Short mmCIF file of C-alpha atoms and ligand atoms in Angstrom, two decimals:
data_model
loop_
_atom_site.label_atom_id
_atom_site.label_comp_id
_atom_site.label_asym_id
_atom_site.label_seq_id
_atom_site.Cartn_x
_atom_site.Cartn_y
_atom_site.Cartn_z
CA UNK G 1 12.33 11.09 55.71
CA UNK G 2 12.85 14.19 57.87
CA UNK G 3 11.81 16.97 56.35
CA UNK G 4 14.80 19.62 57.01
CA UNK G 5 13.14 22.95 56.22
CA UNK G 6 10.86 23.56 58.94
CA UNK G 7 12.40 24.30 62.04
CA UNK G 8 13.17 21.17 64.39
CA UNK G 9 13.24 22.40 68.04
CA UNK G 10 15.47 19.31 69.30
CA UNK G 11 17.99 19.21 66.54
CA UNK G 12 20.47 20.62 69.21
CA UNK G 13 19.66 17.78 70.87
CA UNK G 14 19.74 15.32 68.31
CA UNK G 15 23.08 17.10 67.40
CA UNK G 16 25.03 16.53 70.47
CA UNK G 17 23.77 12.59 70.59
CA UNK G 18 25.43 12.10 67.07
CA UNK G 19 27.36 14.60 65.54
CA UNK G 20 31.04 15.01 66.04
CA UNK G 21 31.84 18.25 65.13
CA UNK G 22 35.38 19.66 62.87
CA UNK G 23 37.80 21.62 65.35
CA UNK G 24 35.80 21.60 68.34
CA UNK G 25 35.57 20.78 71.94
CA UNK G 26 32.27 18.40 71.93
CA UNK G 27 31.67 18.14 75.63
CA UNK G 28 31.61 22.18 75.75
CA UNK G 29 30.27 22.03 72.39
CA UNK G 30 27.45 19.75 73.64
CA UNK G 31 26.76 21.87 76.97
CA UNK G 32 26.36 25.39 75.09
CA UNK G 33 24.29 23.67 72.62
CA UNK G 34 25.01 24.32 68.69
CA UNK G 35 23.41 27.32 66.88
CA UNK G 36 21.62 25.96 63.85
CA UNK G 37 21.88 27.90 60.54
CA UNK G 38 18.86 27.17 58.66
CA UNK G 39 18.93 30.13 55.76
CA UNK G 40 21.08 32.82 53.93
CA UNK G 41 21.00 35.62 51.25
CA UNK G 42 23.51 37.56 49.80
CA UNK G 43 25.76 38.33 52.66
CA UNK G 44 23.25 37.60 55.12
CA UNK G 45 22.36 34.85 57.22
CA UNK G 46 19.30 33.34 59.59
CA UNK G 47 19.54 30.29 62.57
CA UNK G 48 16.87 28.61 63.35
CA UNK G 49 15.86 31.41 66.14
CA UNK G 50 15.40 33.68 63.13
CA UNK G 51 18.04 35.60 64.20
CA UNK G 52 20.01 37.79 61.38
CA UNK G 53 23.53 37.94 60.75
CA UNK G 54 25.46 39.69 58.46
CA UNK G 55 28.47 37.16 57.64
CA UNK G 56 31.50 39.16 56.99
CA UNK G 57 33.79 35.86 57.21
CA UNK G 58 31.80 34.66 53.44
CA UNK G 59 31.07 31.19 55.31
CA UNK G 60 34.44 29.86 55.88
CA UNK G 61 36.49 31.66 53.61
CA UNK G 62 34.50 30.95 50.94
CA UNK G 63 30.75 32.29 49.58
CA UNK G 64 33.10 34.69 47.64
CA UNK G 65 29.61 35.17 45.22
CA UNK G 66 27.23 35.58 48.02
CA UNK G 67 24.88 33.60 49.31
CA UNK G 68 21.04 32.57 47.25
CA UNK G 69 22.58 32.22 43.74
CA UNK G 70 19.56 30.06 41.95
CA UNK G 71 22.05 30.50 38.74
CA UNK G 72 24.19 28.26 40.38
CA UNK G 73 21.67 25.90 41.98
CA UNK G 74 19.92 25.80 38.62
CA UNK G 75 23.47 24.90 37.16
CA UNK G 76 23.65 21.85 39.54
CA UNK G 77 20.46 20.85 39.19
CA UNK G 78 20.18 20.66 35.13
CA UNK G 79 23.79 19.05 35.17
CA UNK G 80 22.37 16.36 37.68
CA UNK G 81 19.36 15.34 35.27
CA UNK G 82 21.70 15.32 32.28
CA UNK G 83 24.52 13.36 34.06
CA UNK G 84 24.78 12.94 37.69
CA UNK G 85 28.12 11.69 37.98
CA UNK G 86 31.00 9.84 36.05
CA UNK G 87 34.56 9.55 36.49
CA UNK G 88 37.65 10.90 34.63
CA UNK G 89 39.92 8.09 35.63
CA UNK G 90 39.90 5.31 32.32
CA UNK G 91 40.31 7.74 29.68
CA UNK G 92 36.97 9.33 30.06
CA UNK G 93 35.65 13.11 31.30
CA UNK G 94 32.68 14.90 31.32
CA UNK G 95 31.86 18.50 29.40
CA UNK G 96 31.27 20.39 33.50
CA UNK G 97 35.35 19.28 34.00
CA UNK G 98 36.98 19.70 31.11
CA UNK G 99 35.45 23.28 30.29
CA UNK G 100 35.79 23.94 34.26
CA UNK G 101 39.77 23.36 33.77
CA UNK G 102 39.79 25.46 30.34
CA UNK G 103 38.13 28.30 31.93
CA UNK G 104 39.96 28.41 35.97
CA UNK G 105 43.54 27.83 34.02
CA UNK G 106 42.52 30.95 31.48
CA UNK G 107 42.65 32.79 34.83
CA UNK G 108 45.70 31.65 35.85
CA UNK G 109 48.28 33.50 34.01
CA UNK G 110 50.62 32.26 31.04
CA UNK G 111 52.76 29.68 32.76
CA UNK G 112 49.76 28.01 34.19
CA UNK G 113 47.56 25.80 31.54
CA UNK G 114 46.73 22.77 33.71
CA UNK G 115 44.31 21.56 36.61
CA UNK G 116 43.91 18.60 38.44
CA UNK G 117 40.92 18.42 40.54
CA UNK G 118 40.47 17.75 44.15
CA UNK G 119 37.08 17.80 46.41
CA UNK G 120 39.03 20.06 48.79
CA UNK G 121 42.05 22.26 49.42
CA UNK G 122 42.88 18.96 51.80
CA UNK G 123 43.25 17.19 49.43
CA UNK G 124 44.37 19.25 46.80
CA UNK G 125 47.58 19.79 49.70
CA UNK G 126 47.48 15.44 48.93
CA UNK G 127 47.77 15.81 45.35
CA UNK G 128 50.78 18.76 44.80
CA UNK G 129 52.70 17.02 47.55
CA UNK G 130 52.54 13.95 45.70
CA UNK G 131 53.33 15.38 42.61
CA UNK G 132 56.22 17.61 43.72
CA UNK G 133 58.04 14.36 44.62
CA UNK G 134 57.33 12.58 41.42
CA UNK G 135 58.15 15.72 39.06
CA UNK G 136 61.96 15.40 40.68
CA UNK G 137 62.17 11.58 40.70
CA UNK G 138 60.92 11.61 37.11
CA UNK G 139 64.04 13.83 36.36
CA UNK G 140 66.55 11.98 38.21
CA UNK G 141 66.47 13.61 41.14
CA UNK G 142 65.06 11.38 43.49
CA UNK G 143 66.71 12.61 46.74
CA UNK G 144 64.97 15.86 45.99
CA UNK G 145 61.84 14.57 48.58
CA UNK G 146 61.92 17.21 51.52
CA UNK G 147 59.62 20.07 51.60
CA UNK G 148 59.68 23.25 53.62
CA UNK G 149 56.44 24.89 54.95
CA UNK G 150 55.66 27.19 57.83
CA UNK G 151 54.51 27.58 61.20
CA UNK G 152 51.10 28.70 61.63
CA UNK G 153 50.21 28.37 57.98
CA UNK G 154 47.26 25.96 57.24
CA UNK G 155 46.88 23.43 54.12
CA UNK G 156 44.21 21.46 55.45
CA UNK G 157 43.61 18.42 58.02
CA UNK G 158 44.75 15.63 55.84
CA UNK G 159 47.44 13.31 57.51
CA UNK G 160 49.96 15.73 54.87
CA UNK G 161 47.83 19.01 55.35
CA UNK G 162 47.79 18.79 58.88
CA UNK G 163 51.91 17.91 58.66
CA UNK G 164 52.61 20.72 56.14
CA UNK G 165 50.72 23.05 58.26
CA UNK G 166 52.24 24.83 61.15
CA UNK G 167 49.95 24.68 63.53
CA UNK G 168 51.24 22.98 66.81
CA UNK G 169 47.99 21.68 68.37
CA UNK G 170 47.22 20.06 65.35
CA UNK G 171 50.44 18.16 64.86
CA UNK G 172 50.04 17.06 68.78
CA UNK G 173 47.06 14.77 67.42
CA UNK G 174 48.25 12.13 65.73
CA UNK G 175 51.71 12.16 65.66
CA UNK G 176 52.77 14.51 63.15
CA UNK G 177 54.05 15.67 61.23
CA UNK G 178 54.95 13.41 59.18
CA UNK G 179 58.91 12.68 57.80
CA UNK G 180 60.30 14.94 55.71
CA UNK G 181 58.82 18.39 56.30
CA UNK G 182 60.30 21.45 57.78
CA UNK G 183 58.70 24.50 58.90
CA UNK G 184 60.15 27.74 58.70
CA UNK G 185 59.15 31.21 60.60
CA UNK G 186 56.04 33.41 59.01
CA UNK G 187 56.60 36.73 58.34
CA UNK G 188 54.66 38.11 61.45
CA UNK G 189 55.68 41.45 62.10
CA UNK G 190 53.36 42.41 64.77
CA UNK G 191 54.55 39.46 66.96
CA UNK G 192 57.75 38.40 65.61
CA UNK G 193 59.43 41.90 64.40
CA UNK G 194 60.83 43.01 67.61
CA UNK G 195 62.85 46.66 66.79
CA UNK G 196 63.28 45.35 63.08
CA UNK G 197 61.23 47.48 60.83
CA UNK G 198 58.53 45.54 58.56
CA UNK G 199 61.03 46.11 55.73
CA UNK G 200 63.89 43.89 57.42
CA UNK G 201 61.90 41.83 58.95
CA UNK G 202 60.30 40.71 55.94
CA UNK G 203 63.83 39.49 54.23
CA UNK G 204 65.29 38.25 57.75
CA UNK G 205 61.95 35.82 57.74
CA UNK G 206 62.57 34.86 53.63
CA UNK G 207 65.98 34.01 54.39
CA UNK G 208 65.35 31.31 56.76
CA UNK G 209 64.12 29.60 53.98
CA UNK G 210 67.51 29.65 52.66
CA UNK G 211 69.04 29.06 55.66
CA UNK G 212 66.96 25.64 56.10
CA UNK G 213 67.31 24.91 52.10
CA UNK G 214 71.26 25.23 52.81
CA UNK G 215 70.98 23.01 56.09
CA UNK G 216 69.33 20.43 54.26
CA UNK G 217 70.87 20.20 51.02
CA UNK G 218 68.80 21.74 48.26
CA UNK G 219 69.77 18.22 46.96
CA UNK G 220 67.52 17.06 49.09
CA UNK G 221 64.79 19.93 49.08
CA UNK G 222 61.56 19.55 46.44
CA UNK G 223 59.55 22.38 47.41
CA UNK G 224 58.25 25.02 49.48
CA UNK G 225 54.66 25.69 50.38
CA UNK G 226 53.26 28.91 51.76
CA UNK G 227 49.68 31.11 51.48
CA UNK G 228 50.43 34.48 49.70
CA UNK G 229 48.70 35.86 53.02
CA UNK G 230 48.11 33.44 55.83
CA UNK G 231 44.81 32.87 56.26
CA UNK G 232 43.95 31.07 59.37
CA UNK G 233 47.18 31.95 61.05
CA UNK G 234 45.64 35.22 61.49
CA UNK G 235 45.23 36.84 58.06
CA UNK G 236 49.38 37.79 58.53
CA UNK G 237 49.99 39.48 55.39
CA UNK G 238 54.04 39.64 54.89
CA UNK G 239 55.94 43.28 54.87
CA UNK G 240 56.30 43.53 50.73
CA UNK G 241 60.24 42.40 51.27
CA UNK G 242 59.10 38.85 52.14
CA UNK G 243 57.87 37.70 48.55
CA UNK G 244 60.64 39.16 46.34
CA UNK G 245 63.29 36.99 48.19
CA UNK G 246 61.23 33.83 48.57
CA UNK G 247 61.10 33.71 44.73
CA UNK G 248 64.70 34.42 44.51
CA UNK G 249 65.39 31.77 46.69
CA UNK G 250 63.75 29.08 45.34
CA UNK G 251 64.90 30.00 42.00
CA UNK G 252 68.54 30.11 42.81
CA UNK G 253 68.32 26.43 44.64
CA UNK G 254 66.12 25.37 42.41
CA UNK G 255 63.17 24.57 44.57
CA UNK G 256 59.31 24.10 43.41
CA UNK G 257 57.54 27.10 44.95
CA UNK G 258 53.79 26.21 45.43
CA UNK G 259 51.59 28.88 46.26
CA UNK G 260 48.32 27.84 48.60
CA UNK G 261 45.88 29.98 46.95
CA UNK G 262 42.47 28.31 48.62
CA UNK G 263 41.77 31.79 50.22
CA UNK G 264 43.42 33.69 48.02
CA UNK G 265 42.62 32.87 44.98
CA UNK G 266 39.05 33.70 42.74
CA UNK G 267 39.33 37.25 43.80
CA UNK G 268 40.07 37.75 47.39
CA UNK G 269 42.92 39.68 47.21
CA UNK G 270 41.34 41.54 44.17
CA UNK G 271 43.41 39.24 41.63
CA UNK G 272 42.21 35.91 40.63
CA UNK G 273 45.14 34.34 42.01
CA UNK G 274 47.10 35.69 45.39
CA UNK G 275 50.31 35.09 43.59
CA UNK G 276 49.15 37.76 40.60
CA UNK G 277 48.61 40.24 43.35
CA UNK G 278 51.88 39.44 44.84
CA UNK G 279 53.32 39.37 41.60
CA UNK G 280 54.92 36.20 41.25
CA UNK G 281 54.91 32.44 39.26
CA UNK G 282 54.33 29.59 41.22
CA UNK G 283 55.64 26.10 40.08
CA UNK G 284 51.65 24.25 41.66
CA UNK G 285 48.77 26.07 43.35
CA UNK G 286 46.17 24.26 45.17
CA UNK G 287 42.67 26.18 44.79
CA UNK G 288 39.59 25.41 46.56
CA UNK G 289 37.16 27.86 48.31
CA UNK G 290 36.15 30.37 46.00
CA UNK G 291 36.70 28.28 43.30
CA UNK G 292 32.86 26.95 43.64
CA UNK G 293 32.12 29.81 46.31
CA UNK G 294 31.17 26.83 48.54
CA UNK G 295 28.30 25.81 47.17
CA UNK G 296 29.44 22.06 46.10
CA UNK G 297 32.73 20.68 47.23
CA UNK G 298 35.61 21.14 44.62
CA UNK G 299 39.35 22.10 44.83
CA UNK G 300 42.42 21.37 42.33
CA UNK G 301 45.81 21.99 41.92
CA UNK G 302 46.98 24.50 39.34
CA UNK G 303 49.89 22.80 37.74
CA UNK G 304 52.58 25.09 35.34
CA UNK G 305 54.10 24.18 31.95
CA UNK G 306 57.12 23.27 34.12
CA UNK G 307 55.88 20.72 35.97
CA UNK G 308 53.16 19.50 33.69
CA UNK G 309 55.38 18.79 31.15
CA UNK G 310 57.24 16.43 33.00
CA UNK G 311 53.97 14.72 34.78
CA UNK G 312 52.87 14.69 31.02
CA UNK G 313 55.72 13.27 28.95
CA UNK G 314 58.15 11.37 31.68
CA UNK G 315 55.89 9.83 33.96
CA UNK G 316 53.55 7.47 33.01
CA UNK G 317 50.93 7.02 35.50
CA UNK G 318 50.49 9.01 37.82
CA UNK G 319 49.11 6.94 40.57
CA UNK G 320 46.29 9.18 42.53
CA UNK G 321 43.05 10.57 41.87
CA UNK G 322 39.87 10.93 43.85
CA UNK G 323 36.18 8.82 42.77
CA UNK G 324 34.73 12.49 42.52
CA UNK G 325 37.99 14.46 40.75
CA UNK G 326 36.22 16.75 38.33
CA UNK G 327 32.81 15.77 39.55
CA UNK G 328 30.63 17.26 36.88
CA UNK G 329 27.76 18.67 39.08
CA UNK G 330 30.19 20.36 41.30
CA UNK G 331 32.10 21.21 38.30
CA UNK G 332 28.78 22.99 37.16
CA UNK G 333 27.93 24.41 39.54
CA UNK G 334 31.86 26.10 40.02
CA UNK G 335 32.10 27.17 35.88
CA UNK G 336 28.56 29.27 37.29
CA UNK G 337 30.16 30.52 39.91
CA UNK G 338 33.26 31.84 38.04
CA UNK G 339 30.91 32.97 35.49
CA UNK G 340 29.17 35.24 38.16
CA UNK G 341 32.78 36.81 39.66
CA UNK G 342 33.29 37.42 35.69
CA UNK G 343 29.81 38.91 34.61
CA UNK G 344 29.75 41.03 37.70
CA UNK G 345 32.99 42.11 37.85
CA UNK G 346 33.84 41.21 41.25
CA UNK G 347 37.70 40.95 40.86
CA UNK G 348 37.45 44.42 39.67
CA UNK G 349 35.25 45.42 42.04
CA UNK G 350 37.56 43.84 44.85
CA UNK G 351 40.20 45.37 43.64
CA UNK G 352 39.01 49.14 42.61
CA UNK G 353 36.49 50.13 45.31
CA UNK G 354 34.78 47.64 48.16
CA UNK G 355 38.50 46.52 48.88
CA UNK G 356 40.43 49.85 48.81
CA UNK G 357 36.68 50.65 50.94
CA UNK G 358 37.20 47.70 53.88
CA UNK G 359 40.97 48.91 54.09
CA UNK G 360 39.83 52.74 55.02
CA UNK G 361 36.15 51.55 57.34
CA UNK G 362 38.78 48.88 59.24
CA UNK G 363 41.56 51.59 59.42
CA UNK G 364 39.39 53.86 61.27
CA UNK G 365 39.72 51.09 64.18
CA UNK G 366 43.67 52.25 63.89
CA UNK G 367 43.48 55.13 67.00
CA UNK G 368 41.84 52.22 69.19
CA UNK G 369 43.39 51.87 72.69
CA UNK G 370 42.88 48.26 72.33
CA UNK G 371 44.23 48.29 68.31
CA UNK G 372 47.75 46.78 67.57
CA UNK G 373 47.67 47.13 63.97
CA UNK G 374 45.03 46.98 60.83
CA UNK G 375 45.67 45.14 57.98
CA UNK G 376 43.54 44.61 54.72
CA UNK G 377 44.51 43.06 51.51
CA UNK G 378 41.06 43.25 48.60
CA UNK G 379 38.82 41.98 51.34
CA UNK G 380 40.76 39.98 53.78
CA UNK G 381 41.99 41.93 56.57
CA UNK G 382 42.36 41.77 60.20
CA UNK G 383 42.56 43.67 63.40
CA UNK G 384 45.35 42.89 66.17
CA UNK G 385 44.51 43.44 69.70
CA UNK G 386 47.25 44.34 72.25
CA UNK G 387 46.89 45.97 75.39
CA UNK G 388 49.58 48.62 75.00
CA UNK G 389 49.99 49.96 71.76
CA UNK G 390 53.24 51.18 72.05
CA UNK G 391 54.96 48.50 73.24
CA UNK G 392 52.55 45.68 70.94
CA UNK G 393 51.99 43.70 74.25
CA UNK G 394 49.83 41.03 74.00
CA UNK G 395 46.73 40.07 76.30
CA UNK G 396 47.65 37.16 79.32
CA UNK G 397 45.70 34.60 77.14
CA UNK G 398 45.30 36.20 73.41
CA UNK G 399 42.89 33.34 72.42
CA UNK G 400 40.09 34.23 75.62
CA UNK G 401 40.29 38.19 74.56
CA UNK G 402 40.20 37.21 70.63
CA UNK G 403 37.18 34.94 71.40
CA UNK G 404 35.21 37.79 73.77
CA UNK G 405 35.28 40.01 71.21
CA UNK G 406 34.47 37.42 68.56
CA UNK G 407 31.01 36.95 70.71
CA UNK G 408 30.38 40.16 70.98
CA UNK G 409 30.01 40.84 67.52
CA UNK G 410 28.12 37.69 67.18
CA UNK G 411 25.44 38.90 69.13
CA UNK G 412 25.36 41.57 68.10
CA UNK G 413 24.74 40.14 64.62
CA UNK G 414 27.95 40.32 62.61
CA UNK G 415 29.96 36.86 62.42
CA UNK G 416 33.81 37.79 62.20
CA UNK G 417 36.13 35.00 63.12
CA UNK G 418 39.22 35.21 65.85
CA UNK G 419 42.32 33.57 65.07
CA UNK G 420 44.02 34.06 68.68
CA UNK G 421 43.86 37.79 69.86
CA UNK G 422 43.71 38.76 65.83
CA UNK G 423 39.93 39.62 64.68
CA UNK G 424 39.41 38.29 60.74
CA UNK G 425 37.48 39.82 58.26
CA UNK G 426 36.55 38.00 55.05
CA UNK G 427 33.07 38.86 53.66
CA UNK G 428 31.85 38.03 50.40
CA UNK G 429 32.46 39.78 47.39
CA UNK G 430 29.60 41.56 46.87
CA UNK G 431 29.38 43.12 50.66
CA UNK G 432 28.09 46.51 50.33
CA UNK G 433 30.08 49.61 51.89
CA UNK G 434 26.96 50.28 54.47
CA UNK G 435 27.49 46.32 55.19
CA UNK G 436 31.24 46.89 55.30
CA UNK G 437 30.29 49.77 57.84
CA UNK G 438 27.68 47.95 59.98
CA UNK G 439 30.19 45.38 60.38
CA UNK G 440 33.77 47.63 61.12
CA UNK G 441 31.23 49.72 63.72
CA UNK G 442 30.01 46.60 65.43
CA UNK G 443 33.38 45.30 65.85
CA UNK G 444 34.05 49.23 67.00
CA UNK G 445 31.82 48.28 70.05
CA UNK G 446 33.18 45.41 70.93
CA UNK G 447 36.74 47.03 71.05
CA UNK G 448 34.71 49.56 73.44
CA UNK G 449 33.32 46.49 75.34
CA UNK G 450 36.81 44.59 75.51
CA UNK G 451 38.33 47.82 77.14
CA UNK G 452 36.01 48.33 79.48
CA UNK G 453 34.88 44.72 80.94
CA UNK G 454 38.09 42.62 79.92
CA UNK G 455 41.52 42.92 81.78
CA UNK G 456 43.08 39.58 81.68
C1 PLP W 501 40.78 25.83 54.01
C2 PLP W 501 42.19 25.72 53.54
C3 PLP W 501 42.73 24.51 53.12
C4 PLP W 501 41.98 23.22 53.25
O1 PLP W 501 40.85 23.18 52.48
P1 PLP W 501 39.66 22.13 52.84
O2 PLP W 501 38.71 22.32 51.71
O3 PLP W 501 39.14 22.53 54.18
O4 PLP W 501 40.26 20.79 52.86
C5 PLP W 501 44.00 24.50 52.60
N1 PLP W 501 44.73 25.63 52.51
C6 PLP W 501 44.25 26.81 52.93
C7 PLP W 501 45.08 28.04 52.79
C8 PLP W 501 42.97 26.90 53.49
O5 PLP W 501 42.52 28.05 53.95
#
């Protein structure tokens, strides 16, 4: 057996021999050779140089609770002795699932009082799609099958995450998406609004979804699927208009609205669920991420009283479920977790200082030459790049300039993530505001850098 905590000066090696890597170019991949991450605390994080980092993107989206929690390892561990695994397909659970699904739906608002549970938001984007179509067929509305998404949103890399997403390069491989989806526009101002103010814009973008529901048929339309802010598109977070109408619209045409909360939700936006902050009900939410901070693979779908009651009473079987759906050790280890946002106060804390804090360090980047806009949202946020304020022009190739000043700050020692010429903030929850600083000052300096070395 290899023994994985001391160092291993070849394990780049060994890497690029055997690994195939998520969303990556391996032959570049292979030539730079992979940085090894081989410790973390708090929001902090060591490779296998010893070189520190302070991770203001919480992992990927999701060490809401900071890394080094032994409550939760301990949680894993004890659950593991008592009862490593069973299943909760053949009229069987586990204590870890069902008091995991009593305590995330307590969270979820009145109309919400069932999970089902997923390892992933992937496949949590499986289950609700699944379900949407079998809630209408189960009342007689069986043509009710299409479902409207966006571009550029994400919902995960499954053959119907990848398809409900919006992201072009991804439906390019593998020849997707798949029948019966639709994307709509996203409600990117920045790019998108042209003269329109945010205000307009917002409603113009909402009402394509009822321009596509009407195109379609809402005979024909089951649901439609969106993040309450995009998070991999770019952290786009839609002008206040844009939610309002949605809702409208897929009451009036009587469409499920399903609400991707994997980054939003467990306190993100500084509300347990994006759609509380947003202030709406979602019909199903899928929920992943934060829901175990990342420390074991779960997800689920949050399922309301609406649609529950139909899965429950007219239905019968419902025909899906994963070996590992409310695994109990990861189910432990994620009732922890939510115990920790809870007993520290994190939501609140999100909500009432660090976020309101991130929103004023990050809009201090506002009077930037190389600044578009600043946006921030709890703590999500992100800063736009453009060459020419004024005008919002865009850099020749937006993904090279996003990704120089994404290295920058990398060496430099803060990881922030670039989605195209848009730099992404997401630390975890507990980031302190000197941490919030060190990071919004290193990403200062690389603005300073990016003026004065890149012109593309
Ligand atoms: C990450 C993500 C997913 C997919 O979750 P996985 O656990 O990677 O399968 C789905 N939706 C959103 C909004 C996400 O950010």
């Amino acid at each position: 057996m290899s023994d994985i905590s001391s160092p291993v000066s070849n394990l780049a090696a060994i890497d690029a021999a055997h690994h195939l890597h998520p969303f990556n170019d391996m032959k570049k991949l292979n030539e730079n050779g992979v940085r090894v991450m081989q410790r973390a605390e708090g929001v902090h994080i060591w490779d296998s140089t010893g070189k520190k980092y302070l991770d203001a993107f919480a992992g990927l989206w999701c060490v809401n609770v900071g890394y080094g929690r032994t409550s939760i390892a301990k949680a894993a561990f004890e659950q593991m002795q008592e009862l490593p695994y069973y299943n909760t397909f053949f009229g069987t659970t586990t204590p870890p699932a069902t008091l995991l699904a009593q305590k995330v739906t307590s969270k979820a608002g009145p109309h919400m009082n069932h999970v089902f549970f997923t390892n992933s938001g992937s496949e949590a984007t499986d289950t609700w799609f699944r379900l949407a179509r079998v809630y209408w067929k189960a009342l007689g509305h069986s043509t009710k099958t299409q479902i409207i998404a966006r571009k550029n949103g994400y919902h995960g890399s499954t053959v119907a995450g990848a398809s409900l997403g919006g992201m072009k390069y991804m439906h390019e491989q593998g020849n997707l998406p798949i029948e019966g989806i639709h994307h709509i526009n996203q409600p990117y101002w920045f790019g998108d609004g042209g003269d329109l103010s945010p205000a307009a814009f917002g409603l113009k973008i909402a009402q394509e979804l009822e321009s596509k529901i009407l195109e379609l048929g809402a005979d024909n339309v089951a649901a439609f699927v969106a993040e309450p802010i995009q998070g991999a598109g770019g952290v786009i977070v839609p002008p206040e208009t844009y939610w309002p109408e949605i809702v409208r619209i897929c009451k009036q045409h009587n469409i499920l609205l399903v609400s991707d909360e994997v980054i939003c939700g467990f306190g993100r936006l500084g509300s347990w669920f994006g759609y509380q902050h947003f202030g709406f009900e979602p019909d199903m939410a899928p929920i992943a991420k934060g829901l175990s901070s990342g420390y074991l693979p779960i997800g689920g779908v949050l399922v309301s009283d609406r649609v529950a009651e139909v899965l429950i009473n007219e239905v019968g079987d419902f025909n899906h479920g994963y070996t590992y759906s409310g695994h109990p050790v990861c189910s432990a280890a994620a009732l922890e977790n939510i115990r920790i946002i809870e007993e520290e106060g994190l939501v609140e804390r999100v909500r009432d200082d660090i976020g309101p804090y991130m929103a004023q360090a990050l809009g201090t980047l506002k009077d930037h030459d190389r600044v578009g806009e600043v946006v921030s949202v709890g703590l999500i946020g992100a800063v736009q790049l453009t060459t020419d304020k004024a005008s919002r022009r865009r850099f020749a190739k937006p993904d090279d300039a996003g990704a120089a000043v994404r290295n920058q700050c990398v060496t430099n020692g803060v990881i922030v993530r670039a989605t195209g010429d848009r730099m992404l903030f997401s630390p975890p929850l507990i980031i302190s505001r000197s941490e919030v600083d060190q990071a919004v000052e290193t990403l200062g300096k690389a603005l300073d850098w990016l003026k004065d070395h890149y012109h593309a």
